[in-house]
Coordinates of C-alpha atoms in Angstrom, one line a residue:
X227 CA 0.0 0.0 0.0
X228 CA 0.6 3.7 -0.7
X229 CA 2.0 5.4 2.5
X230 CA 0.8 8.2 3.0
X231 CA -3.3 10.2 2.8
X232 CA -5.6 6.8 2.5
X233 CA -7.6 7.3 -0.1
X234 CA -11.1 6.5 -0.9
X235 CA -11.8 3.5 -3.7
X236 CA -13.0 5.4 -6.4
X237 CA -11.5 8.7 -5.9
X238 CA -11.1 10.9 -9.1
X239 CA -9.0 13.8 -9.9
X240 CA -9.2 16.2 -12.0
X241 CA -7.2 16.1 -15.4
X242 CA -7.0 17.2 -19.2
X243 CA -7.5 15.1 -21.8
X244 CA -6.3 15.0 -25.3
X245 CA -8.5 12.0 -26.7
X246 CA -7.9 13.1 -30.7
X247 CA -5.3 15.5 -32.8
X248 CA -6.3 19.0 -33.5
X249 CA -6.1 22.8 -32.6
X250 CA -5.9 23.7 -28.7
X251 CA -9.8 23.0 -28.1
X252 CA -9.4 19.0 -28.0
X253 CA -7.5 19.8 -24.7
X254 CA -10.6 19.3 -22.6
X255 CA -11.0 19.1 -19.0
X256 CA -12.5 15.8 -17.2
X257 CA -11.8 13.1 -15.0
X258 CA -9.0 10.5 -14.2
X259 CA -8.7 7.9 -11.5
X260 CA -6.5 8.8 -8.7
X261 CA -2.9 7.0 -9.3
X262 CA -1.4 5.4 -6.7
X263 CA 2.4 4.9 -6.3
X264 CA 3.3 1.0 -6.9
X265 CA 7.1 -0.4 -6.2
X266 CA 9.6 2.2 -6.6
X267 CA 7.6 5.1 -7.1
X268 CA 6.0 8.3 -5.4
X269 CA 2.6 10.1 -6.2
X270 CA 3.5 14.2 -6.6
X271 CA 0.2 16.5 -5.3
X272 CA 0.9 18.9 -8.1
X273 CA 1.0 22.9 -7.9
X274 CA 2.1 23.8 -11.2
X275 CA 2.9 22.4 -14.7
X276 CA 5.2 23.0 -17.2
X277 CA 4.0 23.6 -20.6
X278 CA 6.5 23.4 -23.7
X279 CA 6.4 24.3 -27.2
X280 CA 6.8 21.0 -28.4
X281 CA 3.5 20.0 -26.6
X282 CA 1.6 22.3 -28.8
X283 CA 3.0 20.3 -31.7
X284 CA 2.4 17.0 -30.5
X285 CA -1.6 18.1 -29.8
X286 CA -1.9 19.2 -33.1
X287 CA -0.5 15.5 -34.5
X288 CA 2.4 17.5 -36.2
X289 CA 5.1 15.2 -37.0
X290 CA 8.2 15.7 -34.4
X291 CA 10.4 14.0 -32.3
X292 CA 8.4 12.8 -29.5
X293 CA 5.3 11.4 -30.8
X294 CA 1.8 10.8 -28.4
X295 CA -1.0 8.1 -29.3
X296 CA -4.1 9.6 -27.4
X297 CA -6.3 9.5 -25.8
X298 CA -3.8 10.7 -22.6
X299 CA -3.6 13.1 -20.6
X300 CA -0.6 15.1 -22.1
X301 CA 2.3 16.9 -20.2
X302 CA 5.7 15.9 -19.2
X303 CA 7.0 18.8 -16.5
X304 CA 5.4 19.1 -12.5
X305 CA 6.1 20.8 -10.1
X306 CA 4.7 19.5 -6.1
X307 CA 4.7 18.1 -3.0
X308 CA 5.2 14.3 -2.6
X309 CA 2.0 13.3 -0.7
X310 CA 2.2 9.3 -1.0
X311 CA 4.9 6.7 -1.9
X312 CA 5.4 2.9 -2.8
X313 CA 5.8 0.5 -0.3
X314 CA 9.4 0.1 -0.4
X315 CA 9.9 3.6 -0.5
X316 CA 11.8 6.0 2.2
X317 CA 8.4 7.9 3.6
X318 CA 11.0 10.4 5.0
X319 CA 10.2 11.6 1.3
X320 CA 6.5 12.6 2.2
X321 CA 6.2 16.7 2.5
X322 CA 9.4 16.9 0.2
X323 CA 9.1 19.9 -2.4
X324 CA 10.2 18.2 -6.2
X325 CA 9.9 19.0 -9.6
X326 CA 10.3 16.2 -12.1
X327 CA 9.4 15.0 -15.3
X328 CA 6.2 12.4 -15.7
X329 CA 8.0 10.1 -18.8
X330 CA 6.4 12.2 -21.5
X331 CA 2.6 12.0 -20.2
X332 CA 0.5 12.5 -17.0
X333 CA 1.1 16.2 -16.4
X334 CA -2.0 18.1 -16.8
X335 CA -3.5 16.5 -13.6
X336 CA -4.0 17.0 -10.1
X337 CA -1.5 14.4 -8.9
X338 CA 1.2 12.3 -11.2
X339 CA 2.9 8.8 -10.4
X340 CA 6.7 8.9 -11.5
X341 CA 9.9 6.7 -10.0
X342 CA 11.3 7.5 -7.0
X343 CA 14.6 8.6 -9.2
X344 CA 12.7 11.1 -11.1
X345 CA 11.9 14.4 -8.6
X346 CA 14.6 16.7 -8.1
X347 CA 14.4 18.4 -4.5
X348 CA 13.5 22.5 -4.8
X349 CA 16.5 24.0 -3.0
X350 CA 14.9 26.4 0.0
X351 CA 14.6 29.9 -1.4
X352 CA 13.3 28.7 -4.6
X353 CA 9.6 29.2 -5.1
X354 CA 7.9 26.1 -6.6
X355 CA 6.3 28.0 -9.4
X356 CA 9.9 29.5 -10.3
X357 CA 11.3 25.9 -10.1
X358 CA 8.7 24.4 -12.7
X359 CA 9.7 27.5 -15.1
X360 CA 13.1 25.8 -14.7
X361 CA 12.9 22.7 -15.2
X362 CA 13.3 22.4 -18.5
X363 CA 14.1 25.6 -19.8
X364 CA 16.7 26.2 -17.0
X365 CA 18.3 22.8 -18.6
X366 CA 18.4 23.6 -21.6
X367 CA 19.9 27.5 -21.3
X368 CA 22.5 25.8 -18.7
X369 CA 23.2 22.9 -21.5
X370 CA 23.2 25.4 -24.2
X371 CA 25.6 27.7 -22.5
X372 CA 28.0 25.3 -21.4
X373 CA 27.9 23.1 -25.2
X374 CA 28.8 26.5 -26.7
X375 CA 31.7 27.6 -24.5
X376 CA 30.7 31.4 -23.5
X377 CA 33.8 33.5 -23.1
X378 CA 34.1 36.8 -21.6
X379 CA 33.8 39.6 -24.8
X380 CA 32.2 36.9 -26.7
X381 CA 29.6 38.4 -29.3
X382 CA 26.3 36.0 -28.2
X383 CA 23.4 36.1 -30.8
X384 CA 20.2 34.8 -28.9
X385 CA 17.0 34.0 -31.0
X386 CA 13.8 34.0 -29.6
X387 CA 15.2 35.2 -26.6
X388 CA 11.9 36.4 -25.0
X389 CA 11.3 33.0 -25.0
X390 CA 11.5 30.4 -22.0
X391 CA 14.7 29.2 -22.5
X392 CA 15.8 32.2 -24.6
X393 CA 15.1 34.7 -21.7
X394 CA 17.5 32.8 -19.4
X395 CA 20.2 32.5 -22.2
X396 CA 20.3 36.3 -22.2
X397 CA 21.0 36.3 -18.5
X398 CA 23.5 33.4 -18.4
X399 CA 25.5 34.6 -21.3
X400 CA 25.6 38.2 -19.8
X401 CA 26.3 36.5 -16.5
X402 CA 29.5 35.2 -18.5
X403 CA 30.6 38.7 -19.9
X404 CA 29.7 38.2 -23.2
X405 CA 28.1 40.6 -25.7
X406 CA 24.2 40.1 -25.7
X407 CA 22.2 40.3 -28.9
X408 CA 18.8 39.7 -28.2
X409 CA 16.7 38.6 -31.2
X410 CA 12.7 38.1 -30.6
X411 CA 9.5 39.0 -33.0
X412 CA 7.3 41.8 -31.9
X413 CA 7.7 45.4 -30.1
X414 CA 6.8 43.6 -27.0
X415 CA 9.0 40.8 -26.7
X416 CA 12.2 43.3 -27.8
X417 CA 11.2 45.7 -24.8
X418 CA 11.8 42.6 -22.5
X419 CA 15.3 42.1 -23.5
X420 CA 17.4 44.9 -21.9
X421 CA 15.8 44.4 -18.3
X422 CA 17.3 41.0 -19.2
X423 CA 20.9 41.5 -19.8
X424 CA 20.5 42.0 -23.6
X425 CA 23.2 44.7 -25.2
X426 CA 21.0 45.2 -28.1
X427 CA 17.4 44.2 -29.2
X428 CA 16.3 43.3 -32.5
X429 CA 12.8 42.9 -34.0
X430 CA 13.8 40.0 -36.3
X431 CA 10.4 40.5 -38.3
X432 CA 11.9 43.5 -39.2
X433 CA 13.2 42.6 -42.7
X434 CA 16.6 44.7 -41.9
X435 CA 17.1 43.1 -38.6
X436 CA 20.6 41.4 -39.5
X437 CA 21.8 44.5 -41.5
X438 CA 21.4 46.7 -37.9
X439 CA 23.3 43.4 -36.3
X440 CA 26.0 43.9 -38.0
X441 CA 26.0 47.8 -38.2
X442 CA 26.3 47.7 -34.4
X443 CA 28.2 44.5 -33.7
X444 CA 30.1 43.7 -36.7
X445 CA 28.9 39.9 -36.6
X446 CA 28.7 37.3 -33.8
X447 CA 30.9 34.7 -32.4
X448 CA 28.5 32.9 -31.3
X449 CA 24.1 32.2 -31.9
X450 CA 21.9 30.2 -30.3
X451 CA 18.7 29.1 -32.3
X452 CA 15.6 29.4 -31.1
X453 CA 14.0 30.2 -34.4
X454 CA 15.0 28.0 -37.4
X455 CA 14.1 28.8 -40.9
X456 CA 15.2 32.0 -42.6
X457 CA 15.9 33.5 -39.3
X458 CA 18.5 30.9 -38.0
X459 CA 19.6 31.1 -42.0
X460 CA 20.1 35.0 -41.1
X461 CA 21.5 34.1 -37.9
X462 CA 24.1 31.7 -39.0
X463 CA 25.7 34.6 -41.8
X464 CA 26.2 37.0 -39.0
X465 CA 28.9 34.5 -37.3
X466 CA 32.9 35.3 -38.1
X467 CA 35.2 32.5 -38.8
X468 CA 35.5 30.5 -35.6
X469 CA 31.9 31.1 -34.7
X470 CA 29.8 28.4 -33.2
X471 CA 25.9 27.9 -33.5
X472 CA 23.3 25.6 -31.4
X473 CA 20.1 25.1 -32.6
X474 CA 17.9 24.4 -29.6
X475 CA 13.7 25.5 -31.1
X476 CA 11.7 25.5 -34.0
X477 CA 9.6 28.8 -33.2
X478 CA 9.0 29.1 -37.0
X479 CA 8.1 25.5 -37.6
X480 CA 11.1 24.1 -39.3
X481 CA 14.1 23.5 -37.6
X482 CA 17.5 25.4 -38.5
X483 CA 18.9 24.7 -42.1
X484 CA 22.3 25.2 -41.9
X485 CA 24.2 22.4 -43.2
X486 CA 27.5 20.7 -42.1
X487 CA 28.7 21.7 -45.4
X488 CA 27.6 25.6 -45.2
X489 CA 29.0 25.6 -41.6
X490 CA 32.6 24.0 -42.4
X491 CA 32.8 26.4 -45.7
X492 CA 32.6 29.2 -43.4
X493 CA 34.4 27.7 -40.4
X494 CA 31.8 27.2 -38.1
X495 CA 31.1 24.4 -35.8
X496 CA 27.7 23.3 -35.0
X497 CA 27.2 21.9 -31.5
X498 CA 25.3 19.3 -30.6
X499 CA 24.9 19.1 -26.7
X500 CA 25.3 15.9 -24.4
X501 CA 22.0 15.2 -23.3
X502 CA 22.9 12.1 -21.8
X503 CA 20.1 11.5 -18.7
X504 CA 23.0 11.9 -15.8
X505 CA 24.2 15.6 -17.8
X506 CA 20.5 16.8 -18.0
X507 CA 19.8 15.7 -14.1
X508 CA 23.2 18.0 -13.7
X509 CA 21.9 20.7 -15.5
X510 CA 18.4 20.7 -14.2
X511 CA 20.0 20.4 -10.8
X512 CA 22.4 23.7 -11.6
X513 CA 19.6 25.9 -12.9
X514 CA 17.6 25.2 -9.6
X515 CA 20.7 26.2 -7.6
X516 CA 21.2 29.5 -9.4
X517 CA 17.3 30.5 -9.3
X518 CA 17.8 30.1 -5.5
X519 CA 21.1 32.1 -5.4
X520 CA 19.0 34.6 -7.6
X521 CA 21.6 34.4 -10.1
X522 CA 18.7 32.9 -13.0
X523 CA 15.5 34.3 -13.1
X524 CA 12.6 32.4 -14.9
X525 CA 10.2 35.1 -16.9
X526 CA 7.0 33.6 -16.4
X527 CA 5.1 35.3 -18.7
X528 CA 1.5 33.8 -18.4
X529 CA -0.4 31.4 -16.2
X530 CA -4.0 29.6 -17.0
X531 CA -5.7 27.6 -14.1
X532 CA -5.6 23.7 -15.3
X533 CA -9.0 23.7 -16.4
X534 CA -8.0 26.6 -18.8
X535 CA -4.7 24.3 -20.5
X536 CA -6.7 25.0 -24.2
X537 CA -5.9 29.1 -23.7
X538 CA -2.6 28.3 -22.5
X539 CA -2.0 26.0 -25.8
X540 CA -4.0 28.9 -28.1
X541 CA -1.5 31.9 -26.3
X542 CA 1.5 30.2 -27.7
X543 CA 0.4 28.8 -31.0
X544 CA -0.2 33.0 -31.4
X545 CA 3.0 33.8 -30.6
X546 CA 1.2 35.9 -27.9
X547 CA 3.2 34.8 -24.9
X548 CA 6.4 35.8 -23.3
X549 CA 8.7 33.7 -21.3
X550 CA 7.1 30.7 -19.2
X551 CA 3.5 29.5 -19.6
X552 CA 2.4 27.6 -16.5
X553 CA -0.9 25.5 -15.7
X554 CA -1.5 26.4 -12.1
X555 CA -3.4 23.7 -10.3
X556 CA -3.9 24.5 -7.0

């Protein structure tokens, strides 16, 4: 048996369901039995939920790299308490503060099941909704960063960098002295970027946008794509001899298409990050420690209650959100 709240036979919780493929209104709010933590695992009371571009994608039966076969109940970020674990399980974990990720399903609910491995502990100081906006964009800018090799003076390119990820890449690469060119679509978004740690802002919907790059800058030594398409093709001609590039989003649907060959010709090297699980534990586990130092602060730009995940699906897919999205459940 679970140890921890008994619970009654039949208990439901509340949940979103994705049953069939389509725009954000198949995300519809029901019903799901309660799970209960078996062998080896711990049931998460969850506060708030991480939402991700790529979820849009996989809602709308796009084609990509993670695939879903509904009907589930989509998600793959939490943030929590542990309320209940397995029966061989330390229930010296009970009351602990986690984030985790649910295996690629399970998120938008009131409480998820996941191995006992999975949470990561929320360092004291960090708020839980702060450590949810981290979780995965925290380790991916920490990966990014680190893949690319940020140097002091370094000339750093950031795409979409009103983004989730984007918006801490600003603030970790001006953390490392380098040169912040912050690149996002929309009046809005390019206001954000200076209280960030961006040097300049650039409308990239601007047709010009690369031409006032390199008026002010001369060039990069380094970008980090958020965009794909033209923009990363934009992107990728502003980098000197010796530059580097990462490709990390698909904002504009396609992914980046700079070839090995158009890279080498210009002496370039595309990174591709490890994102072996014990590095992206690491990472996760770094950008937690600096949003409790206050040396990473997530932009959470927009929150929806659960019930609400269809407008939190619809504000991305517009391009209408800034930062972090989050599903607030309780």
């Amino acid at each position: 048996m679970a140890r921890g709240p008994p619970q009654a036979e039949g208990d439901h919780m509340r949940a979103i369901w994705l049953r069939e493929f389509g725009g954000p209104d198949v995300l519809v709010p029901g019903t799901a039995p309660d799970p209960t933590p078996g062998p080896g695992q711990v049931l998460i009371d969850v506060a708030h939920v991480n939402i991700t571009f790529v979820e849009t994608q996989q809602r709308s039966g796009r084609p990509g790299p993670f695939q879903v076969t509904p009907p589930l109940i989509p998600g793959n970020g939490v943030g929590g308490v542990i309320a209940a674990v397995g029966p061989d399980v330390d229930p010296a974990l009970i009351g602990r503060r986690v984030v985790s990720a649910t295996g690629g399903s399970g998120a938008y609910a009131e409480r998820a099941v996941v191995d006992v491995s999975a949470p990561i502990e929320v360092p004291a100081g960090l708020a839980l909704d702060e450590a949810v906006a981290l979780l995965a964009d925290g380790r991916t800018a920490t990966m990014l960063i680190e893949a690319v090799g940020v140097h002091p003076g370094d000339r750093v390119l950031v795409e979409a960098a009103a983004g989730g990820v984007g918006s801490l890449l600003v603030q970790l690469a001006s953390r490392a002295g380098a040169r912040v060119i912050g690149v996002a679509g929309g009046h809005r978004k390019v206001e954000l970027l200076t209280g960030l740690g961006a040097d300049l802002a650039v409308d990239y919907r601007r047709p010009d946008w690369a031409d006032r790059v390199r008026a002010a800058t001369g060039g990069a030594d380094v970008v980090l794509d958020g965009v794909g398409g033209a923009v990363a093709r934009a992107a990728f001609e502003l980098l000197d001899p010796g530059g580097r590039m990462v490709s990390f989003g698909l904002a504009s649907g396609e992914w980046s298409p700079v070839s090995a060959e158009a890279a080498t010709a210009r002496q370039v090297t595309l990174i591709r990050p490890d994102v072996s699980p014990a590095r992206l534990r690491a990472y996760t586990e770094q950008a937690l420690a600096d949003g409790a130092a206050g040396r990473l602060r997530p932009l959470i730009g927009q929150r929806f209650p659960l019930d609400h995940a269809a407008d939190a699906h619809a504000a991305i897919e517009a391009r209408a959100s800034v930062g972090k999205t989050l599903l607030d459940v309780r």
